[in-house]
PDB file as gemmi writes it, atoms N, CA and C in Angstrom:
CRYST1    1.000    1.000    1.000  90.00  90.00  90.00 P 1                      
ATOM      1  N   MET A   1      37.375  -4.906  -2.504  1.00  0.00           N  
ATOM      2  CA  MET A   1      36.378  -6.144  -2.092  1.00  0.00           C  
ATOM      3  C   MET A   1      35.155  -5.450  -2.685  1.00  0.00           C  
ATOM      4  N   THR A   2      33.929  -5.417  -3.208  1.00  0.00           N  
ATOM      5  CA  THR A   2      32.754  -5.479  -3.965  1.00  0.00           C  
ATOM      6  C   THR A   2      31.969  -6.764  -2.877  1.00  0.00           C  
ATOM      7  N   GLU A   3      31.015  -5.870  -2.141  1.00  0.00           N  
ATOM      8  CA  GLU A   3      30.061  -6.671  -1.482  1.00  0.00           C  
ATOM      9  C   GLU A   3      28.356  -6.203  -2.621  1.00  0.00           C  
ATOM     10  N   THR A   4      27.921  -7.173  -2.838  1.00  0.00           N  
ATOM     11  CA  THR A   4      26.359  -7.380  -3.578  1.00  0.00           C  
ATOM     12  C   THR A   4      25.470  -7.345  -2.510  1.00  0.00           C  
ATOM     13  N   HIS A   5      24.092  -6.411  -2.348  1.00  0.00           N  
ATOM     14  CA  HIS A   5      23.032  -6.493  -1.562  1.00  0.00           C  
ATOM     15  C   HIS A   5      21.917  -6.721  -2.242  1.00  0.00           C  
ATOM     16  N   VAL A   6      21.210  -7.257  -1.560  1.00  0.00           N  
ATOM     17  CA  VAL A   6      19.736  -6.838  -2.403  1.00  0.00           C  
ATOM     18  C   VAL A   6      18.857  -6.036  -1.451  1.00  0.00           C  
ATOM     19  N   VAL A   7      17.928  -5.145  -2.267  1.00  0.00           N  
ATOM     20  CA  VAL A   7      17.207  -4.620  -1.853  1.00  0.00           C  
ATOM     21  C   VAL A   7      15.370  -4.456  -2.187  1.00  0.00           C  
ATOM     22  N   VAL A   8      14.403  -4.806  -1.565  1.00  0.00           N  
ATOM     23  CA  VAL A   8      13.451  -5.639  -2.302  1.00  0.00           C  
ATOM     24  C   VAL A   8      12.509  -3.562  -2.303  1.00  0.00           C  
ATOM     25  N   TYR A   9      12.174  -4.232  -3.834  1.00  0.00           N  
ATOM     26  CA  TYR A   9      11.359  -3.062  -4.447  1.00  0.00           C  
ATOM     27  C   TYR A   9       9.659  -3.976  -4.664  1.00  0.00           C  
ATOM     28  N   CYS A  10       8.952  -2.889  -4.179  1.00  0.00           N  
ATOM     29  CA  CYS A  10       7.246  -3.528  -4.838  1.00  0.00           C  
ATOM     30  C   CYS A  10       7.454  -3.435  -6.446  1.00  0.00           C  
ATOM     31  N   ASP A  11       6.947  -4.493  -7.150  1.00  0.00           N  
ATOM     32  CA  ASP A  11       7.500  -4.783  -8.585  1.00  0.00           C  
ATOM     33  C   ASP A  11       5.721  -3.795  -9.253  1.00  0.00           C  
ATOM     34  N   MET A  12       4.890  -3.773  -8.289  1.00  0.00           N  
ATOM     35  CA  MET A  12       4.083  -2.809  -8.885  1.00  0.00           C  
ATOM     36  C   MET A  12       4.354  -1.095  -8.817  1.00  0.00           C  
ATOM     37  N   CYS A  13       4.596  -0.498  -7.720  1.00  0.00           N  
ATOM     38  CA  CYS A  13       4.499   0.798  -7.771  1.00  0.00           C  
ATOM     39  C   CYS A  13       6.303   1.525  -7.613  1.00  0.00           C  
ATOM     40  N   GLY A  14       7.482   0.222  -7.237  1.00  0.00           N  
ATOM     41  CA  GLY A  14       8.848   0.610  -7.074  1.00  0.00           C  
ATOM     42  C   GLY A  14       9.063   0.854  -5.694  1.00  0.00           C  
ATOM     43  N   ASP A  15       7.872   1.169  -4.930  1.00  0.00           N  
ATOM     44  CA  ASP A  15       7.655   1.801  -3.150  1.00  0.00           C  
ATOM     45  C   ASP A  15       9.357   0.194  -2.785  1.00  0.00           C  
ATOM     46  N   VAL A  16      10.030   0.680  -1.799  1.00  0.00           N  
ATOM     47  CA  VAL A  16      11.032  -0.151  -1.005  1.00  0.00           C  
ATOM     48  C   VAL A  16      10.743  -0.244   0.179  1.00  0.00           C  
ATOM     49  N   TYR A  17      10.733  -1.585   0.401  1.00  0.00           N  
ATOM     50  CA  TYR A  17      10.726  -2.221   1.407  1.00  0.00           C  
ATOM     51  C   TYR A  17      11.371  -1.713   2.601  1.00  0.00           C  
ATOM     52  N   THR A  18      10.758  -1.342   3.622  1.00  0.00           N  
ATOM     53  CA  THR A  18      11.198  -1.211   5.079  1.00  0.00           C  
ATOM     54  C   THR A  18      10.713  -1.261   6.193  1.00  0.00           C  
ATOM     55  N   GLU A  19      11.219  -0.611   7.342  1.00  0.00           N  
ATOM     56  CA  GLU A  19      10.245  -1.193   8.536  1.00  0.00           C  
ATOM     57  C   GLU A  19      10.087  -0.054   9.208  1.00  0.00           C  
ATOM     58  N   ASN A  20      10.356  -0.568  10.833  1.00  0.00           N  
ATOM     59  CA  ASN A  20      10.525   1.021  11.499  1.00  0.00           C  
ATOM     60  C   ASN A  20      11.043   1.957  11.193  1.00  0.00           C  
ATOM     61  N   THR A  21      12.022   1.765  11.183  1.00  0.00           N  
ATOM     62  CA  THR A  21      13.329   3.071  10.974  1.00  0.00           C  
ATOM     63  C   THR A  21      13.060   3.459   9.389  1.00  0.00           C  
ATOM     64  N   GLY A  22      12.454   3.230   8.512  1.00  0.00           N  
ATOM     65  CA  GLY A  22      12.258   3.357   7.099  1.00  0.00           C  
ATOM     66  C   GLY A  22      13.004   4.299   6.376  1.00  0.00           C  
ATOM     67  N   GLU A  23      14.262   2.536   7.233  1.00  0.00           N  
ATOM     68  CA  GLU A  23      15.698   2.204   6.001  1.00  0.00           C  
ATOM     69  C   GLU A  23      15.327   1.366   5.369  1.00  0.00           C  
ATOM     70  N   SER A  24      15.499   1.291   4.555  1.00  0.00           N  
ATOM     71  CA  SER A  24      15.584  -0.343   3.313  1.00  0.00           C  
ATOM     72  C   SER A  24      16.260  -0.988   4.299  1.00  0.00           C  
ATOM     73  N   ILE A  25      15.874  -2.545   4.039  1.00  0.00           N  
ATOM     74  CA  ILE A  25      16.784  -3.886   4.691  1.00  0.00           C  
ATOM     75  C   ILE A  25      17.772  -4.157   3.909  1.00  0.00           C  
ATOM     76  N   CYS A  26      18.989  -4.897   3.641  1.00  0.00           N  
ATOM     77  CA  CYS A  26      20.009  -4.656   2.586  1.00  0.00           C  
ATOM     78  C   CYS A  26      20.109  -6.777   3.068  1.00  0.00           C  
ATOM     79  N   PHE A  27      19.479  -7.318   2.285  1.00  0.00           N  
ATOM     80  CA  PHE A  27      20.038  -8.787   2.223  1.00  0.00           C  
ATOM     81  C   PHE A  27      20.823  -9.275   1.159  1.00  0.00           C  
ATOM     82  N   ASP A  28      20.982 -10.781   1.919  1.00  0.00           N  
ATOM     83  CA  ASP A  28      22.772 -10.901   1.030  1.00  0.00           C  
ATOM     84  C   ASP A  28      21.902 -11.548  -0.128  1.00  0.00           C  
ATOM     85  N   SER A  29      21.026 -12.195  -0.226  1.00  0.00           N  
ATOM     86  CA  SER A  29      20.599 -12.377  -1.017  1.00  0.00           C  
ATOM     87  C   SER A  29      19.803 -12.209  -1.440  1.00  0.00           C  
ATOM     88  N   THR A  30      18.741 -13.057  -2.795  1.00  0.00           N  
ATOM     89  CA  THR A  30      17.105 -12.531  -3.317  1.00  0.00           C  
ATOM     90  C   THR A  30      16.730 -13.788  -2.284  1.00  0.00           C  
ATOM     91  N   GLN A  31      17.318 -14.686  -2.626  1.00  0.00           N  
ATOM     92  CA  GLN A  31      16.194 -16.277  -2.002  1.00  0.00           C  
ATOM     93  C   GLN A  31      16.487 -15.282  -0.765  1.00  0.00           C  
ATOM     94  N   GLN A  32      17.208 -15.133   0.343  1.00  0.00           N  
ATOM     95  CA  GLN A  32      17.079 -14.564   1.639  1.00  0.00           C  
ATOM     96  C   GLN A  32      15.834 -13.790   2.143  1.00  0.00           C  
ATOM     97  N   ALA A  33      15.715 -12.129   0.858  1.00  0.00           N  
ATOM     98  CA  ALA A  33      14.495 -11.566   0.544  1.00  0.00           C  
ATOM     99  C   ALA A  33      13.653 -12.287   0.532  1.00  0.00           C  
ATOM    100  N   VAL A  34      13.171 -12.948  -0.319  1.00  0.00           N  
ATOM    101  CA  VAL A  34      12.477 -13.840  -0.494  1.00  0.00           C  
ATOM    102  C   VAL A  34      11.294 -14.276   0.739  1.00  0.00           C  
ATOM    103  N   ASP A  35      12.436 -15.497   1.719  1.00  0.00           N  
ATOM    104  CA  ASP A  35      12.468 -15.847   2.422  1.00  0.00           C  
ATOM    105  C   ASP A  35      11.446 -14.821   3.596  1.00  0.00           C  
ATOM    106  N   TYR A  36      12.638 -13.859   4.087  1.00  0.00           N  
ATOM    107  CA  TYR A  36      12.159 -12.727   4.473  1.00  0.00           C  
ATOM    108  C   TYR A  36      10.838 -12.103   4.638  1.00  0.00           C  
ATOM    109  N   ILE A  37      10.181 -12.183   3.523  1.00  0.00           N  
ATOM    110  CA  ILE A  37       8.996 -11.410   3.248  1.00  0.00           C  
ATOM    111  C   ILE A  37       8.359 -12.475   3.588  1.00  0.00           C  
ATOM    112  N   GLN A  38       8.172 -13.893   2.688  1.00  0.00           N  
ATOM    113  CA  GLN A  38       7.086 -14.767   2.931  1.00  0.00           C  
ATOM    114  C   GLN A  38       7.042 -14.806   4.280  1.00  0.00           C  
ATOM    115  N   ALA A  39       7.931 -15.912   5.209  1.00  0.00           N  
ATOM    116  CA  ALA A  39       7.702 -15.299   6.959  1.00  0.00           C  
ATOM    117  C   ALA A  39       7.119 -13.907   7.209  1.00  0.00           C  
ATOM    118  N   ARG A  40       7.481 -13.065   6.664  1.00  0.00           N  
ATOM    119  CA  ARG A  40       6.821 -11.627   7.379  1.00  0.00           C  
ATOM    120  C   ARG A  40       5.374 -11.389   7.184  1.00  0.00           C  
ATOM    121  N   SER A  41       5.197 -11.874   5.561  1.00  0.00           N  
ATOM    122  CA  SER A  41       3.759 -10.916   5.361  1.00  0.00           C  
ATOM    123  C   SER A  41       3.055 -11.122   5.768  1.00  0.00           C  
ATOM    124  N   ALA A  42       2.551 -11.776   6.747  1.00  0.00           N  
ATOM    125  CA  ALA A  42       1.404 -12.188   7.286  1.00  0.00           C  
ATOM    126  C   ALA A  42       1.316 -10.125   8.630  1.00  0.00           C  
ATOM    127  N   GLY A  43       2.123 -10.451   8.798  1.00  0.00           N  
ATOM    128  CA  GLY A  43       2.390  -9.220   9.600  1.00  0.00           C  
ATOM    129  C   GLY A  43       2.353  -7.674   9.221  1.00  0.00           C  
ATOM    130  N   VAL A  44       3.212  -7.644   8.026  1.00  0.00           N  
ATOM    131  CA  VAL A  44       3.476  -6.197   7.495  1.00  0.00           C  
ATOM    132  C   VAL A  44       2.776  -5.716   6.381  1.00  0.00           C  
ATOM    133  N   GLY A  45       2.172  -7.119   5.512  1.00  0.00           N  
ATOM    134  CA  GLY A  45       1.287  -6.811   3.866  1.00  0.00           C  
ATOM    135  C   GLY A  45       1.986  -7.706   2.789  1.00  0.00           C  
ATOM    136  N   TRP A  46       2.895  -7.260   2.670  1.00  0.00           N  
ATOM    137  CA  TRP A  46       3.728  -7.303   1.301  1.00  0.00           C  
ATOM    138  C   TRP A  46       3.623  -8.955   1.136  1.00  0.00           C  
ATOM    139  N   ILE A  47       3.568  -9.700  -0.043  1.00  0.00           N  
ATOM    140  CA  ILE A  47       3.908 -11.002  -0.343  1.00  0.00           C  
ATOM    141  C   ILE A  47       4.687 -11.005  -1.607  1.00  0.00           C  
ATOM    142  N   TYR A  48       4.768 -12.548  -1.748  1.00  0.00           N  
ATOM    143  CA  TYR A  48       5.255 -12.670  -2.829  1.00  0.00           C  
ATOM    144  C   TYR A  48       4.876 -13.594  -3.489  1.00  0.00           C  
ATOM    145  N   ASP A  49       4.501 -13.290  -5.211  1.00  0.00           N  
ATOM    146  CA  ASP A  49       3.668 -14.372  -5.287  1.00  0.00           C  
ATOM    147  C   ASP A  49       4.120 -15.583  -6.007  1.00  0.00           C  
ATOM    148  N   GLY A  50       5.328 -15.667  -6.141  1.00  0.00           N  
ATOM    149  CA  GLY A  50       6.464 -16.336  -6.528  1.00  0.00           C  
ATOM    150  C   GLY A  50       6.793 -15.929  -8.010  1.00  0.00           C  
ATOM    151  N   ASP A  51       6.370 -14.844  -8.396  1.00  0.00           N  
ATOM    152  CA  ASP A  51       7.288 -14.214  -9.546  1.00  0.00           C  
ATOM    153  C   ASP A  51       7.324 -12.348  -9.337  1.00  0.00           C  
ATOM    154  N   ARG A  52       6.357 -12.154  -8.271  1.00  0.00           N  
ATOM    155  CA  ARG A  52       6.586 -10.533  -7.667  1.00  0.00           C  
ATOM    156  C   ARG A  52       6.167 -10.516  -6.560  1.00  0.00           C  
ATOM    157  N   ILE A  53       6.971  -9.343  -5.903  1.00  0.00           N  
ATOM    158  CA  ILE A  53       7.290  -8.762  -4.925  1.00  0.00           C  
ATOM    159  C   ILE A  53       5.764  -7.923  -4.573  1.00  0.00           C  
ATOM    160  N   TRP A  54       4.354  -7.940  -4.169  1.00  0.00           N  
ATOM    161  CA  TRP A  54       3.766  -6.859  -3.523  1.00  0.00           C  
ATOM    162  C   TRP A  54       3.593  -5.938  -2.598  1.00  0.00           C  
ATOM    163  N   CYS A  55       3.519  -5.007  -3.063  1.00  0.00           N  
ATOM    164  CA  CYS A  55       3.324  -3.848  -1.367  1.00  0.00           C  
ATOM    165  C   CYS A  55       2.094  -3.844  -0.963  1.00  0.00           C  
ATOM    166  N   ASP A  56       1.847  -3.485   0.314  1.00  0.00           N  
ATOM    167  CA  ASP A  56       0.343  -3.715   1.320  1.00  0.00           C  
ATOM    168  C   ASP A  56      -0.676  -2.547   0.189  1.00  0.00           C  
ATOM    169  N   GLY A  57       0.366  -1.553  -0.325  1.00  0.00           N  
ATOM    170  CA  GLY A  57      -1.047  -0.537  -0.755  1.00  0.00           C  
ATOM    171  C   GLY A  57      -0.982  -0.980  -2.480  1.00  0.00           C  
ATOM    172  N   CYS A  58      -0.390  -2.047  -2.760  1.00  0.00           N  
ATOM    173  CA  CYS A  58      -0.613  -2.516  -4.378  1.00  0.00           C  
ATOM    174  C   CYS A  58      -1.444  -3.348  -3.977  1.00  0.00           C  
ATOM    175  N   ILE A  59      -1.449  -4.139  -3.009  1.00  0.00           N  
ATOM    176  CA  ILE A  59      -1.980  -5.542  -3.017  1.00  0.00           C  
ATOM    177  C   ILE A  59      -3.636  -4.674  -2.686  1.00  0.00           C  
ATOM    178  N   ALA A  60      -3.856  -3.449  -1.791  1.00  0.00           N  
ATOM    179  CA  ALA A  60      -5.628  -3.087  -1.642  1.00  0.00           C  
ATOM    180  C   ALA A  60      -5.695  -2.253  -3.060  1.00  0.00           C  
ATOM    181  N   ALA A  61      -4.498  -1.544  -3.316  1.00  0.00           N  
ATOM    182  CA  ALA A  61      -5.588  -1.153  -4.869  1.00  0.00           C  
ATOM    183  C   ALA A  61      -6.222  -2.426  -5.582  1.00  0.00           C  
ATOM    184  N   ASP A  62      -5.361  -3.377  -5.842  1.00  0.00           N  
ATOM    185  CA  ASP A  62      -5.946  -4.530  -7.022  1.00  0.00           C  
ATOM    186  C   ASP A  62      -6.866  -5.050  -6.393  1.00  0.00           C  
ATOM    187  N   HIS A  63      -6.945  -5.485  -5.033  1.00  0.00           N  
ATOM    188  CA  HIS A  63      -8.513  -5.586  -4.367  1.00  0.00           C  
ATOM    189  C   HIS A  63      -9.786  -5.128  -5.073  1.00  0.00           C  
ATOM    190  N   CYS A  64      -9.108  -3.415  -4.945  1.00  0.00           N  
ATOM    191  CA  CYS A  64     -10.592  -2.242  -5.190  1.00  0.00           C  
ATOM    192  C   CYS A  64     -10.992  -2.580  -6.581  1.00  0.00           C  
ATOM    193  N   ASP A  65      -9.633  -2.445  -7.353  1.00  0.00           N  
ATOM    194  CA  ASP A  65      -9.629  -2.462  -9.158  1.00  0.00           C  
ATOM    195  C   ASP A  65     -10.551  -3.162  -9.462  1.00  0.00           C  
ATOM    196  N   ARG A  66     -10.700  -5.225  -8.639  1.00  0.00           N  
ATOM    197  CA  ARG A  66     -11.287  -6.091  -8.858  1.00  0.00           C  
ATOM    198  C   ARG A  66     -12.489  -6.209  -8.569  1.00  0.00           C  
ATOM    199  N   MET A  67     -12.843  -5.976  -7.003  1.00  0.00           N  
ATOM    200  CA  MET A  67     -14.437  -6.440  -6.463  1.00  0.00           C  
ATOM    201  C   MET A  67     -14.947  -4.394  -5.791  1.00  0.00           C  
ATOM    202  N   GLY A  68     -14.101  -3.830  -5.831  1.00  0.00           N  
ATOM    203  CA  GLY A  68     -15.106  -2.670  -6.109  1.00  0.00           C  
ATOM    204  C   GLY A  68     -14.625  -1.425  -4.643  1.00  0.00           C  
ATOM    205  N   HIS A  69     -14.370  -0.580  -4.354  1.00  0.00           N  
ATOM    206  CA  HIS A  69     -14.092   0.016  -3.438  1.00  0.00           C  
ATOM    207  C   HIS A  69     -14.989  -0.082  -2.320  1.00  0.00           C  
ATOM    208  N   GLN A  70     -15.086  -0.029  -0.999  1.00  0.00           N  
ATOM    209  CA  GLN A  70     -15.579  -0.470   0.172  1.00  0.00           C  
ATOM    210  C   GLN A  70     -15.469   1.615   1.116  1.00  0.00           C  
ATOM    211  N   TYR A  71     -16.951   1.604   1.226  1.00  0.00           N  
ATOM    212  CA  TYR A  71     -16.960   3.121   1.422  1.00  0.00           C  
ATOM    213  C   TYR A  71     -17.775   2.854   2.880  1.00  0.00           C  
ATOM    214  N   PRO A  72     -17.609   3.076   4.023  1.00  0.00           N  
ATOM    215  CA  PRO A  72     -18.337   3.545   5.117  1.00  0.00           C  
ATOM    216  C   PRO A  72     -19.827   3.813   4.539  1.00  0.00           C  
ATOM    217  N   ASP A  73     -20.845   3.880   4.982  1.00  0.00           N  
ATOM    218  CA  ASP A  73     -22.304   4.134   5.083  1.00  0.00           C  
ATOM    219  C   ASP A  73     -22.239   5.896   5.309  1.00  0.00           C  
ATOM    220  N   THR A  74     -21.488   6.395   6.382  1.00  0.00           N  
ATOM    221  CA  THR A  74     -21.548   8.075   6.559  1.00  0.00           C  
ATOM    222  C   THR A  74     -20.480   8.907   5.805  1.00  0.00           C  
ATOM    223  N   TRP A  75     -20.584  10.076   5.493  1.00  0.00           N  
ATOM    224  CA  TRP A  75     -19.595  10.997   4.848  1.00  0.00           C  
ATOM    225  C   TRP A  75     -19.604  12.025   6.427  1.00  0.00           C  
ATOM    226  N   GLN A  76     -17.787  12.386   6.068  1.00  0.00           N  
ATOM    227  CA  GLN A  76     -17.552  13.490   7.075  1.00  0.00           C  
ATOM    228  C   GLN A  76     -17.817  14.960   5.679  1.00  0.00           C  
ATOM    229  N   THR A  77     -18.604  16.058   6.518  1.00  0.00           N  
ATOM    230  CA  THR A  77     -18.600  17.068   5.808  1.00  0.00           C  
ATOM    231  C   THR A  77     -17.787  18.057   6.206  1.00  0.00           C  
ATOM    232  N   ARG A  78     -17.005  18.781   5.181  1.00  0.00           N  
ATOM    233  CA  ARG A  78     -15.980  20.043   5.539  1.00  0.00           C  
ATOM    234  C   ARG A  78     -16.344  21.512   4.703  1.00  0.00           C  
ATOM    235  N   LYS A  79     -16.124  22.554   5.151  1.00  0.00           N  
ATOM    236  CA  LYS A  79     -16.939  23.826   4.955  1.00  0.00           C  
ATOM    237  C   LYS A  79     -15.676  23.968   4.821  1.00  0.00           C  
ATOM    238  N   ARG A  80     -15.331  24.666   3.182  1.00  0.00           N  
ATOM    239  CA  ARG A  80     -14.598  24.802   3.093  1.00  0.00           C  
ATOM    240  C   ARG A  80     -13.959  26.978   2.243  1.00  0.00           C  
ATOM    241  N   LEU A  81     -13.473  27.356   1.893  1.00  0.00           N  
ATOM    242  CA  LEU A  81     -13.008  28.554   1.823  1.00  0.00           C  
ATOM    243  C   LEU A  81     -14.205  28.797   0.859  1.00  0.00           C  
ATOM    244  N   LEU A  82     -14.336  30.406   0.962  1.00  0.00           N  
ATOM    245  CA  LEU A  82     -15.970  31.043  -0.198  1.00  0.00           C  
ATOM    246  C   LEU A  82     -16.728  29.877   0.134  1.00  0.00           C  
ATOM    247  N   GLY A  83     -16.925  29.275   1.405  1.00  0.00           N  
ATOM    248  CA  GLY A  83     -18.526  28.630   1.665  1.00  0.00           C  
ATOM    249  C   GLY A  83     -18.732  27.508   0.581  1.00  0.00           C  
ATOM    250  N   ILE A  84     -17.352  27.096  -0.053  1.00  0.00           N  
ATOM    251  CA  ILE A  84     -18.428  25.874  -0.627  1.00  0.00           C  
ATOM    252  C   ILE A  84     -17.883  24.539   0.379  1.00  0.00           C  
ATOM    253  N   SER A  85     -18.782  23.726   0.668  1.00  0.00           N  
ATOM    254  CA  SER A  85     -19.024  22.380   1.189  1.00  0.00           C  
ATOM    255  C   SER A  85     -18.552  21.128   0.857  1.00  0.00           C  
ATOM    256  N   THR A  86     -17.716  19.924   1.388  1.00  0.00           N  
ATOM    257  CA  THR A  86     -17.595  19.140   0.383  1.00  0.00           C  
ATOM    258  C   THR A  86     -17.987  17.738   1.434  1.00  0.00           C  
ATOM    259  N   ARG A  87     -18.423  16.805   0.795  1.00  0.00           N  
ATOM    260  CA  ARG A  87     -18.205  15.468   1.620  1.00  0.00           C  
ATOM    261  C   ARG A  87     -17.578  14.223   1.268  1.00  0.00           C  
ATOM    262  N   LEU A  88     -16.512  13.989   2.003  1.00  0.00           N  
ATOM    263  CA  LEU A  88     -15.953  12.716   2.140  1.00  0.00           C  
ATOM    264  C   LEU A  88     -16.220  11.410   2.656  1.00  0.00           C  
ATOM    265  N   ARG A  89     -15.639  10.502   1.939  1.00  0.00           N  
ATOM    266  CA  ARG A  89     -15.405   9.133   2.801  1.00  0.00           C  
ATOM    267  C   ARG A  89     -14.135   8.255   2.066  1.00  0.00           C  
ATOM    268  N   THR A  90     -13.799   7.405   2.779  1.00  0.00           N  
ATOM    269  CA  THR A  90     -12.158   7.371   2.721  1.00  0.00           C  
ATOM    270  C   THR A  90     -12.790   5.398   2.510  1.00  0.00           C  
ATOM    271  N   CYS A  91     -12.718   4.855   1.088  1.00  0.00           N  
ATOM    272  CA  CYS A  91     -12.340   3.607   1.173  1.00  0.00           C  
ATOM    273  C   CYS A  91     -11.896   2.803   2.255  1.00  0.00           C  
ATOM    274  N   MET A  92     -12.159   2.141   2.957  1.00  0.00           N  
ATOM    275  CA  MET A  92     -11.650   1.442   4.398  1.00  0.00           C  
ATOM    276  C   MET A  92     -10.578   0.097   4.162  1.00  0.00           C  
ATOM    277  N   VAL A  93     -10.438  -0.538   2.210  1.00  0.00           N  
ATOM    278  CA  VAL A  93      -9.495  -1.326   2.005  1.00  0.00           C  
ATOM    279  C   VAL A  93      -8.188  -0.291   1.241  1.00  0.00           C  
ATOM    280  N   CYS A  94      -8.304   0.426   0.630  1.00  0.00           N  
ATOM    281  CA  CYS A  94      -7.208   0.951  -0.382  1.00  0.00           C  
ATOM    282  C   CYS A  94      -6.640   2.481   0.406  1.00  0.00           C  
ATOM    283  N   GLY A  95      -7.933   3.422   1.295  1.00  0.00           N  
ATOM    284  CA  GLY A  95      -7.708   4.723   1.217  1.00  0.00           C  
ATOM    285  C   GLY A  95      -8.513   6.227   0.596  1.00  0.00           C  
ATOM    286  N   ILE A  96      -8.121   5.654  -0.516  1.00  0.00           N  
ATOM    287  CA  ILE A  96      -8.730   6.118  -1.474  1.00  0.00           C  
ATOM    288  C   ILE A  96      -9.946   6.751  -1.139  1.00  0.00           C  
ATOM    289  N   PRO A  97      -9.808   8.589  -1.128  1.00  0.00           N  
ATOM    290  CA  PRO A  97     -11.078   8.878  -0.534  1.00  0.00           C  
ATOM    291  C   PRO A  97     -11.903   9.132  -1.856  1.00  0.00           C  
ATOM    292  N   GLU A  98     -13.704   9.553  -1.637  1.00  0.00           N  
ATOM    293  CA  GLU A  98     -14.374   9.811  -2.222  1.00  0.00           C  
ATOM    294  C   GLU A  98     -14.587  11.020  -2.002  1.00  0.00           C  
ATOM    295  N   ILE A  99     -15.234  12.068  -2.589  1.00  0.00           N  
ATOM    296  CA  ILE A  99     -15.192  13.593  -2.948  1.00  0.00           C  
ATOM    297  C   ILE A  99     -16.702  14.187  -3.505  1.00  0.00           C  
ATOM    298  N   GLU A 100     -17.639  14.798  -2.662  1.00  0.00           N  
ATOM    299  CA  GLU A 100     -18.291  15.371  -3.749  1.00  0.00           C  
ATOM    300  C   GLU A 100     -18.667  17.088  -3.272  1.00  0.00           C  
ATOM    301  N   ALA A 101     -19.126  17.577  -4.206  1.00  0.00           N  
ATOM    302  CA  ALA A 101     -19.218  19.386  -3.895  1.00  0.00           C  
ATOM    303  C   ALA A 101     -20.399  19.406  -3.558  1.00  0.00           C  
ATOM    304  N   LEU A 102     -20.401  20.105  -2.441  1.00  0.00           N  
ATOM    305  CA  LEU A 102     -22.135  20.583  -2.223  1.00  0.00           C  
ATOM    306  C   LEU A 102     -22.982  21.708  -2.255  1.00  0.00           C  
ATOM    307  N   SER A 103     -23.907  21.917  -3.019  1.00  0.00           N  
ATOM    308  CA  SER A 103     -24.368  23.327  -2.946  1.00  0.00           C  
ATOM    309  C   SER A 103     -24.386  23.996  -1.824  1.00  0.00           C  
TER     310      SER A 103                                                      
END                                                                             
């Protein structure tokens, strides 16, 4: 007997869709997977646009590519080994840090 299951992957980065357990969810059909993602999209951030499935990270990165990063006004300063200090702030949308060396 052969069984076929559908697992959801992000079409942009290839990440597998998981929930609390960290394990991929096996669906019985592509339509079942699409219906599930569409029903859950508001809570988990994955979307199906009719053609592709995007994970929350790729949605955020796409937003920042189009609109620019949204950094907070304040920086965090860190002293590194050998006395070199850096300051950083993290984009509130995608999580990509901006880091500058301080003299």
